[in-house]
Coordinates of C-alpha atoms in Angstrom, one line a residue:
Chain A
M1 CA -10.7 -7.2 28.1
S2 CA -7.2 -8.6 28.5
F3 CA -4.4 -8.0 26.0
K4 CA -3.4 -10.9 23.8
R5 CA 0.4 -11.9 23.5
V6 CA 1.9 -11.5 20.1
V7 CA 4.7 -13.8 18.8
I8 CA 6.8 -13.9 15.6
T9 CA 6.3 -17.2 13.7
G10 CA 7.8 -16.5 10.3
M11 CA 10.2 -14.2 8.4
G12 CA 11.4 -13.4 5.0
A13 CA 13.9 -11.0 3.7
L14 CA 15.1 -9.6 0.4
T15 CA 18.1 -7.2 1.1
P16 CA 21.3 -5.8 -0.3
V17 CA 23.3 -8.4 1.6
G18 CA 21.1 -11.4 0.9
N19 CA 18.0 -12.5 -0.8
D20 CA 16.6 -14.7 2.0
I21 CA 16.7 -14.7 5.8
P22 CA 19.6 -17.2 6.1
T23 CA 21.9 -15.4 3.7
F24 CA 21.0 -11.9 5.1
W25 CA 21.8 -13.0 8.6
K26 CA 24.9 -14.9 7.8
N27 CA 26.2 -11.7 6.1
L28 CA 25.2 -9.4 8.8
V29 CA 27.0 -11.3 11.4
A30 CA 30.1 -11.6 9.0
G31 CA 30.0 -7.8 8.6
V32 CA 29.5 -7.8 4.8
S33 CA 28.8 -4.6 3.0
G34 CA 26.0 -4.5 0.4
A35 CA 27.2 -1.3 -1.3
A36 CA 28.4 -1.2 -4.9
P37 CA 28.2 1.0 -8.0
I38 CA 24.6 1.5 -9.2
T39 CA 23.4 -0.9 -11.9
R40 CA 19.7 0.1 -12.0
F41 CA 20.3 3.1 -14.2
D42 CA 23.1 5.2 -15.6
A43 CA 24.3 7.2 -12.6
E44 CA 27.3 8.7 -14.2
R45 CA 26.1 12.4 -13.8
F46 CA 24.9 11.9 -10.2
R47 CA 26.9 13.1 -7.2
T48 CA 26.4 9.7 -5.6
R49 CA 26.9 6.8 -7.9
F50 CA 26.7 3.8 -5.7
A51 CA 23.9 2.3 -3.5
C52 CA 23.0 -0.9 -1.7
E53 CA 21.0 -2.7 -4.3
V54 CA 19.4 -6.2 -4.2
K55 CA 21.7 -8.4 -6.2
G56 CA 21.4 -11.4 -8.4
L57 CA 17.6 -11.4 -8.4
D58 CA 15.5 -12.7 -11.3
I59 CA 12.0 -11.6 -10.4
N60 CA 10.5 -14.3 -12.5
D61 CA 12.0 -16.9 -10.4
Y62 CA 9.5 -15.8 -7.8
I63 CA 6.6 -14.1 -9.6
P64 CA 5.1 -15.1 -12.9
R65 CA 6.1 -12.5 -15.7
Q66 CA 2.6 -11.4 -16.3
E67 CA 1.9 -10.6 -12.8
A68 CA 5.3 -9.0 -12.1
R69 CA 4.9 -6.5 -14.7
K70 CA 1.9 -5.1 -13.0
M71 CA 3.8 -4.5 -9.8
D72 CA 6.3 -1.8 -9.1
P73 CA 9.6 -3.2 -7.7
F74 CA 8.8 -2.2 -4.2
T75 CA 5.7 -4.5 -4.5
Q76 CA 7.8 -7.2 -6.1
Y77 CA 10.1 -7.2 -3.1
A78 CA 7.2 -7.2 -0.7
V79 CA 5.6 -10.2 -2.4
I80 CA 9.1 -12.1 -2.4
A81 CA 9.7 -11.4 1.3
A82 CA 6.2 -12.3 2.2
D83 CA 6.3 -15.6 0.3
E84 CA 9.4 -16.7 2.3
A85 CA 7.8 -15.6 5.6
M86 CA 4.5 -17.4 4.8
K87 CA 6.4 -20.6 3.9
D88 CA 8.5 -20.3 7.1
A89 CA 5.4 -19.9 9.3
G90 CA 4.0 -23.1 7.7
F91 CA 0.3 -22.3 8.0
D92 CA -2.2 -24.8 7.1
T93 CA -4.2 -22.2 5.2
D94 CA -7.4 -24.4 5.1
K95 CA -7.5 -24.0 8.9
L96 CA -6.8 -20.3 8.9
D97 CA -9.7 -17.8 9.6
L98 CA -8.9 -15.5 6.7
D99 CA -11.3 -12.8 8.1
K100 CA -8.9 -12.6 11.0
A101 CA -5.8 -12.5 8.9
G102 CA -4.4 -9.1 7.8
V103 CA -1.6 -7.5 5.8
I104 CA -0.1 -4.2 7.3
W105 CA 2.9 -3.1 5.3
G106 CA 5.2 -0.1 5.3
S107 CA 6.7 1.9 2.5
G108 CA 8.0 5.4 2.6
I109 CA 7.5 6.3 -1.0
G110 CA 5.7 3.4 -2.9
G111 CA 6.1 3.1 -6.6
L112 CA 8.7 5.7 -7.3
K113 CA 10.0 4.0 -10.5
T114 CA 6.6 3.5 -11.9
F115 CA 5.9 7.2 -11.3
E116 CA 9.3 8.2 -13.0
D117 CA 8.7 5.9 -16.0
E118 CA 5.2 7.0 -16.7
V119 CA 5.9 10.9 -16.4
L120 CA 9.0 10.3 -18.6
N121 CA 6.9 8.6 -21.0
F122 CA 4.4 11.3 -20.9
A123 CA 7.1 14.0 -21.4
E124 CA 8.9 12.1 -24.3
G125 CA 5.6 11.3 -26.0
G126 CA 4.8 15.0 -26.6
K127 CA 2.6 15.2 -23.4
N128 CA 0.1 13.0 -25.0
P129 CA -2.0 12.2 -21.9
R130 CA -2.3 8.4 -22.6
F131 CA -1.1 6.8 -19.4
N132 CA -0.9 3.2 -18.8
P133 CA -3.9 1.8 -17.0
F134 CA -1.7 0.0 -14.5
F135 CA 0.1 3.3 -13.6
I136 CA -1.9 4.2 -10.5
P137 CA -2.6 0.7 -9.1
K138 CA 1.3 0.0 -9.5
M139 CA 2.4 3.3 -8.1
I140 CA 0.2 3.9 -5.0
A141 CA 1.9 2.6 -1.9
D142 CA -0.9 0.5 -0.6
S143 CA -0.6 -1.8 -3.6
A144 CA 1.9 -4.0 -1.7
S145 CA -0.6 -4.8 1.0
G146 CA -3.4 -5.2 -1.6
V147 CA -1.4 -7.6 -3.8
I148 CA -0.3 -9.7 -0.6
S149 CA -3.8 -9.7 0.6
I150 CA -5.2 -11.0 -2.8
K151 CA -2.3 -13.7 -3.0
Y152 CA -3.2 -15.3 0.3
G153 CA -6.9 -14.4 0.5
F154 CA -6.4 -12.4 3.8
R155 CA -9.6 -10.5 4.3
G156 CA -8.9 -8.8 7.6
P157 CA -7.3 -5.3 8.0
T158 CA -5.0 -4.6 5.1
F159 CA -3.3 -1.2 4.5
I160 CA -0.1 0.6 4.2
T161 CA 1.7 2.9 6.7
V162 CA 3.7 5.8 5.4
S163 CA 6.0 7.6 7.8
A164 CA 9.2 7.9 5.8
C165 CA 11.9 5.9 7.2
A166 CA 9.8 4.8 10.2
S167 CA 7.1 3.3 7.9
A168 CA 7.9 -0.4 8.5
T169 CA 8.1 0.1 12.2
N170 CA 4.7 1.7 12.2
A171 CA 3.4 -1.2 10.2
L172 CA 4.8 -3.7 12.9
I173 CA 3.3 -1.5 15.6
D174 CA -0.2 -1.4 14.0
A175 CA -0.1 -5.2 13.5
F176 CA 0.9 -5.8 17.0
L177 CA -1.7 -3.6 18.5
Y178 CA -4.4 -5.1 16.3
I179 CA -3.5 -8.6 17.3
R180 CA -3.1 -7.5 21.0
L181 CA -6.8 -6.1 20.9
G182 CA -8.1 -9.4 19.4
M183 CA -8.9 -7.8 16.0
M184 CA -6.7 -10.1 14.1
N185 CA -5.0 -13.6 14.7
V186 CA -2.3 -13.3 12.0
C187 CA -0.7 -10.5 10.1
I188 CA 1.9 -10.4 7.3
S189 CA 3.7 -7.2 8.3
G190 CA 7.1 -5.5 7.4
G191 CA 8.0 -3.1 4.7
S192 CA 9.8 -2.5 1.5
E193 CA 11.4 0.2 -0.6
A194 CA 12.7 0.6 -4.2
A195 CA 14.1 4.0 -4.5
V196 CA 17.3 3.4 -6.4
T197 CA 16.1 5.4 -9.4
N198 CA 17.1 8.7 -11.0
A199 CA 14.5 10.4 -9.0
G200 CA 15.3 8.7 -5.8
M201 CA 19.0 9.3 -6.0
G202 CA 18.7 12.7 -7.4
G203 CA 16.2 13.7 -4.7
F204 CA 18.2 12.6 -1.7
N205 CA 21.4 14.0 -3.3
A206 CA 19.6 17.4 -3.5
L207 CA 19.0 17.1 0.2
K208 CA 22.7 16.5 0.7
A209 CA 21.6 13.3 2.7
L210 CA 23.6 10.8 0.8
S211 CA 27.3 9.8 1.2
E212 CA 29.4 10.8 -1.8
R213 CA 32.3 8.5 -1.2
N214 CA 32.2 7.1 -4.8
D215 CA 35.8 5.8 -4.5
S216 CA 34.9 3.4 -1.8
P217 CA 31.2 2.4 -1.7
E218 CA 31.6 -0.5 0.7
T219 CA 33.1 1.8 3.4
A220 CA 30.7 4.7 2.8
S221 CA 28.1 3.7 5.3
R222 CA 30.0 4.4 8.5
P223 CA 27.6 5.3 11.3
Y224 CA 29.4 6.9 14.3
D225 CA 32.7 7.3 12.5
K226 CA 34.2 10.7 12.6
D227 CA 34.3 10.9 8.7
R228 CA 30.8 9.8 8.0
D229 CA 29.2 11.9 5.2
G230 CA 25.7 10.7 4.8
F231 CA 23.7 7.7 4.3
V232 CA 23.8 5.0 1.5
L233 CA 20.6 4.3 -0.1
G234 CA 19.4 0.8 0.0
E235 CA 16.5 -1.2 -1.4
G236 CA 14.6 -4.3 -0.6
G237 CA 12.5 -5.3 2.4
A238 CA 11.4 -7.9 5.0
A239 CA 8.3 -9.5 6.2
L240 CA 7.4 -10.7 9.6
I241 CA 4.5 -13.0 10.5
L242 CA 2.9 -11.7 13.6
E243 CA 0.6 -14.2 15.3
E244 CA -1.5 -14.3 18.4
Y245 CA 0.2 -16.5 21.0
E246 CA -2.5 -19.0 21.6
H247 CA -3.2 -19.3 18.0
A248 CA 0.5 -20.0 17.3
K249 CA 0.6 -22.5 20.2
A250 CA -2.4 -24.4 19.2
R251 CA -0.9 -25.1 15.7
G252 CA 2.5 -26.0 17.2
A253 CA 4.2 -23.0 15.4
K254 CA 7.9 -22.4 15.5
I255 CA 8.2 -19.2 17.7
Y256 CA 11.2 -16.9 17.0
A257 CA 10.4 -14.4 19.6
E258 CA 7.8 -12.3 21.4
M259 CA 6.9 -8.9 20.3
I260 CA 6.3 -7.0 23.6
G261 CA 5.9 -3.4 22.8
G262 CA 5.8 -0.6 20.3
G263 CA 5.9 3.1 20.7
M264 CA 5.9 6.4 18.7
S265 CA 6.7 10.1 19.1
S266 CA 7.2 13.1 17.0
D267 CA 9.8 15.8 16.9
A268 CA 7.4 18.5 15.9
Y269 CA 10.5 20.4 14.9
H270 CA 11.7 20.3 11.3
I271 CA 10.6 18.5 8.1
T272 CA 14.0 16.9 7.6
A273 CA 16.5 17.5 10.4
P274 CA 16.2 15.7 13.7
H275 CA 15.7 17.6 17.0
P276 CA 19.2 18.6 18.0
E277 CA 18.8 17.4 21.6
G278 CA 17.1 14.2 20.4
R279 CA 13.9 15.1 22.1
G280 CA 11.8 12.8 19.8
A281 CA 14.4 10.0 20.0
Y282 CA 14.3 10.2 23.8
M283 CA 10.5 10.1 24.0
V284 CA 10.1 7.2 21.5
M285 CA 12.4 5.0 23.6
K286 CA 10.5 5.9 26.9
N287 CA 7.1 5.3 25.3
T288 CA 8.0 2.0 23.9
L289 CA 9.5 0.6 27.0
E290 CA 6.4 1.9 28.8
N291 CA 4.2 0.2 26.3
A292 CA 6.2 -3.1 26.8
G293 CA 6.1 -2.7 30.6
I294 CA 9.8 -3.1 31.1
Q295 CA 12.7 -1.1 32.6
P296 CA 15.7 0.4 30.9
E297 CA 18.0 -2.1 32.5
D298 CA 16.0 -4.9 30.7
I299 CA 17.3 -3.8 27.3
D300 CA 20.4 -5.8 26.0
Y301 CA 20.7 -4.5 22.5
I302 CA 19.6 -1.5 20.6
N303 CA 19.5 -1.7 16.7
T304 CA 19.8 2.0 16.1
H305 CA 18.5 4.3 13.4
G306 CA 22.1 5.2 12.8
T307 CA 22.1 6.2 9.2
S308 CA 25.7 7.5 9.0
T309 CA 24.7 11.2 8.7
P310 CA 26.7 13.8 10.5
I311 CA 23.8 15.3 12.4
G312 CA 21.5 12.3 13.0
D313 CA 24.0 9.7 14.6
P314 CA 25.0 11.9 17.7
Q315 CA 21.5 13.0 18.6
E316 CA 20.3 9.5 18.7
I317 CA 23.3 8.3 20.8
K318 CA 22.9 11.3 23.2
A319 CA 19.2 10.4 23.6
I320 CA 20.3 6.8 24.4
E321 CA 22.7 8.0 27.1
R322 CA 20.2 10.3 28.6
F323 CA 17.4 7.7 28.8
F324 CA 19.4 4.7 29.8
G325 CA 21.8 6.4 32.1
E326 CA 24.5 4.2 33.3
H327 CA 22.9 1.1 31.7
A328 CA 23.7 2.7 28.3
Y329 CA 27.3 1.3 28.8
N330 CA 26.2 -2.2 29.6
M331 CA 24.2 -2.7 26.4
N332 CA 25.4 -3.5 22.9
I333 CA 24.4 -1.0 20.4
S334 CA 24.8 -1.4 16.5
S335 CA 23.7 0.0 13.3
T336 CA 23.2 -2.7 10.6
K337 CA 22.7 0.1 8.1
S338 CA 26.6 0.1 8.0
M339 CA 26.0 -3.1 6.0
T340 CA 22.5 -2.9 4.4
G341 CA 22.5 0.9 3.6
H342 CA 19.1 2.7 4.4
L343 CA 16.1 0.9 3.1
L344 CA 14.0 3.9 4.1
G345 CA 10.3 2.6 4.6
G346 CA 11.8 -0.8 4.6
A347 CA 14.5 -0.2 7.3
G348 CA 12.4 -1.1 10.3
A349 CA 11.4 -4.4 8.9
I350 CA 15.0 -5.7 8.1
E351 CA 16.2 -4.2 11.5
A352 CA 13.4 -5.9 13.5
A353 CA 14.4 -9.2 11.7
A354 CA 18.0 -8.5 12.8
C355 CA 16.9 -7.9 16.4
I356 CA 14.9 -11.3 16.4
L357 CA 17.8 -13.1 14.9
A358 CA 20.2 -11.5 17.5
I359 CA 17.8 -12.9 20.2
R360 CA 17.7 -16.3 18.6
D361 CA 21.6 -16.7 18.0
Q362 CA 22.7 -14.6 21.1
I363 CA 24.9 -12.6 18.9
I364 CA 25.0 -8.9 18.0
P365 CA 25.6 -7.9 14.3
P366 CA 28.3 -5.3 14.1
T367 CA 28.5 -1.6 13.1
I368 CA 31.1 -2.0 10.3
N369 CA 33.4 0.6 8.9
H370 CA 34.6 2.2 12.1
F371 CA 37.9 3.8 11.3
T372 CA 38.2 7.0 13.3
P373 CA 36.6 7.7 16.7
D374 CA 34.2 10.7 16.7
P375 CA 34.8 13.0 19.8
E376 CA 31.1 13.6 19.9
I377 CA 30.4 9.9 20.6
N378 CA 31.2 8.6 24.1
P379 CA 33.8 5.8 23.8
R380 CA 32.2 4.0 26.9
L381 CA 29.4 3.1 24.6
N382 CA 29.7 -0.5 23.1
L383 CA 28.8 0.3 19.6
T384 CA 29.8 -3.3 18.5
F385 CA 32.4 -1.8 16.0
N386 CA 33.5 -3.9 13.0
K387 CA 33.0 -7.4 14.5
A388 CA 30.0 -9.3 15.8
Q389 CA 29.9 -9.9 19.5
K390 CA 28.4 -12.8 21.4
R391 CA 26.4 -11.9 24.4
K392 CA 23.3 -12.8 26.4
V393 CA 20.3 -11.1 24.4
N394 CA 17.0 -11.4 26.1
I395 CA 15.5 -8.2 25.0
A396 CA 16.2 -6.0 21.9
L397 CA 15.0 -2.6 20.9
S398 CA 14.8 -1.3 17.3
N399 CA 14.7 2.5 16.6
T400 CA 13.6 4.2 13.4
F401 CA 13.2 7.9 12.7
G402 CA 11.6 9.4 9.6
F403 CA 11.6 12.7 7.8
G404 CA 8.6 14.6 9.1
G405 CA 9.8 14.0 12.6
H406 CA 8.2 10.6 12.9
N407 CA 9.8 8.3 15.4
A408 CA 8.8 4.6 15.9
S409 CA 10.4 1.8 17.9
V410 CA 9.6 -1.8 18.7
I411 CA 10.8 -4.3 21.3
F412 CA 11.2 -8.1 21.0
K413 CA 11.9 -10.5 23.7
K414 CA 13.3 -14.1 23.8
Y415 CA 10.3 -16.5 23.8
E416 CA 9.8 -18.3 27.0
G417 CA 6.6 -20.4 27.1
Chain B
M1 CA -1.4 -14.1 -42.2
S2 CA -0.8 -10.4 -42.8
A3 CA 2.1 -8.6 -41.4
I4 CA -0.4 -6.5 -39.2
A5 CA -2.0 -9.7 -37.8
E6 CA 1.5 -11.1 -36.9
R7 CA 2.5 -8.0 -35.1
V8 CA -0.9 -7.9 -33.2
K9 CA -0.3 -11.6 -32.2
Q10 CA 3.2 -10.8 -30.8
I11 CA 1.8 -7.9 -28.8
I12 CA -0.9 -10.1 -27.3
V13 CA 1.5 -13.0 -26.5
E14 CA 3.9 -10.6 -24.9
K15 CA 1.2 -8.5 -22.7
L16 CA -1.1 -11.4 -21.7
G17 CA 1.4 -14.2 -21.5
V18 CA -0.5 -16.6 -23.6
E19 CA 0.6 -19.2 -26.2
E20 CA 0.7 -18.2 -29.8
S21 CA -1.7 -21.0 -30.6
E22 CA -4.3 -19.5 -28.4
V23 CA -4.4 -16.2 -30.3
T24 CA -6.9 -17.1 -32.9
P25 CA -9.1 -14.5 -34.7
E26 CA -12.2 -15.6 -32.6
A27 CA -10.3 -15.4 -29.3
N28 CA -11.8 -12.8 -27.0
F29 CA -9.3 -10.9 -24.8
Q30 CA -11.4 -11.1 -21.7
N31 CA -13.3 -14.4 -22.1
D32 CA -10.5 -16.5 -23.8
L33 CA -7.2 -14.9 -23.1
G34 CA -7.4 -14.1 -19.4
A35 CA -7.4 -10.3 -19.7
D36 CA -9.3 -8.0 -17.4
S37 CA -10.6 -4.6 -18.4
L38 CA -7.3 -2.9 -17.6
D39 CA -5.4 -5.4 -19.6
T40 CA -7.6 -4.6 -22.6
V41 CA -7.0 -0.8 -22.2
E42 CA -3.4 -1.5 -22.1
L43 CA -3.5 -3.6 -25.3
I44 CA -5.3 -0.9 -27.2
M45 CA -2.6 1.4 -26.1
E46 CA 0.2 -1.0 -27.3
F47 CA -1.6 -1.2 -30.7
E48 CA -1.6 2.6 -30.9
K49 CA 2.1 2.7 -30.1
E50 CA 3.1 -0.1 -32.4
F51 CA 1.0 1.2 -35.4
N52 CA 1.4 4.8 -34.7
L53 CA -2.2 5.8 -34.7
S54 CA -4.9 7.0 -32.3
I55 CA -7.9 4.7 -31.7
P56 CA -10.8 6.8 -30.4
D57 CA -12.5 5.4 -27.3
D58 CA -15.8 4.6 -29.1
Q59 CA -13.9 2.5 -31.6
A60 CA -11.8 0.8 -28.8
E61 CA -15.0 -0.4 -27.2
N62 CA -15.7 -2.4 -30.2
I63 CA -12.5 -4.3 -30.2
G64 CA -12.9 -7.3 -28.0
T65 CA -11.4 -10.1 -30.0
V66 CA -8.1 -10.6 -31.9
G67 CA -9.9 -10.6 -35.3
Q68 CA -11.7 -7.3 -34.5
A69 CA -8.3 -5.7 -33.6
V70 CA -6.7 -7.0 -36.8
A71 CA -9.6 -5.8 -38.9
Y72 CA -9.6 -2.3 -37.3
L73 CA -5.9 -2.0 -37.8
E74 CA -5.9 -3.2 -41.4
E75 CA -8.4 -0.7 -42.3
N76 CA -6.9 2.3 -40.4
V77 CA -3.2 1.8 -40.4
K78 CA -1.7 3.8 -43.5

């Protein structure tokens, strides 16, 4: 059996820097930060009081109120991003084989707000065990894929991938592989997260994972800067339409890029800390390039995991230098988390979109908020500090690493007939 | 219309997203107002909350229409 080719034919995004793909991309290229004081809840007593929230969103502009109230925000975000991507792909749904159409979504946590609200309600209601009947279906992480599947009538493989901050990348890899193997023609894939809640902020604060730069939220996410002090929690998501190449060609689809590889590795080291020598980061890049059948010299751009944590950033960079050798200094590297914050299980989706758009427009979105060089980061690396850079981008790699030591990466290539 | 009936109507309009004019005494939650079984369970819970009482499951099973809900509540709300 020969492998099928997989192309990207639609995209949608709902992010802290834009509620659709054109705005998201315009702001990434312009170097706009999505961080601001928290509005979702009263964060006054929290060590971190800012985040990268989705802004100016009226859910009811997208989803009827009666349906929206049965969805956790992470599912609402998924539905909104998927809707943009589906419209962008322009399917004639009458002609689509719905049994060969799937939904493979990623979320690191699922319905955190729903869980929090229900348990608070239980506690405040004298522990009366009367839970809302929609509690479980709203909260469980697979509800995003279920709701999207029902909306479009997609009856092929539909499920969710959960691997913390690698979740959406794992979803893309699964979608890619199933299409490659001929098990699906079309898949709505991507990921979303909505963890800017009391429990989400409090939990990550307890881990000392978040930046506490409350006096300057917009400069808090500063990957590779000497004074970085943790990541900035983000929310939202993105959807990509993955489609079998002949299927896309036959319907005259617009093709953004080709997805040519996906790979995984695990640190097998610690539940939250990355391996100090970047063992997992090295292996995931090696595995992904092998899966794509390309050489290290073929990579033009890496969208890094780069969350702006003191420990995480250098280990990824060192793994890049070790794996790519001299070519590490020819590539562009950037962390768009400097602008979007960290969308956890949705990160891989918005960063895949950023890679695809970098290929389309031949421009690298920057790593903003670089003020002070870190002696641990080799200055020969082009980390695309502070300003977008035009360059030839034929092939781009996106890295994501999750708590639990889960690493997943994907590779996109400029589409050439 | 009794005060209880008016409050019941508002809850149904809010939860099921239907027009006030559809909420007639004969209207069945599932057959006429577009509710599924989960919506119905949620409605019963809302009535319990609004009227501060507990509706036993065997009684809740007999509440399928707007009129049945109002009748039950008028009889049991103190």
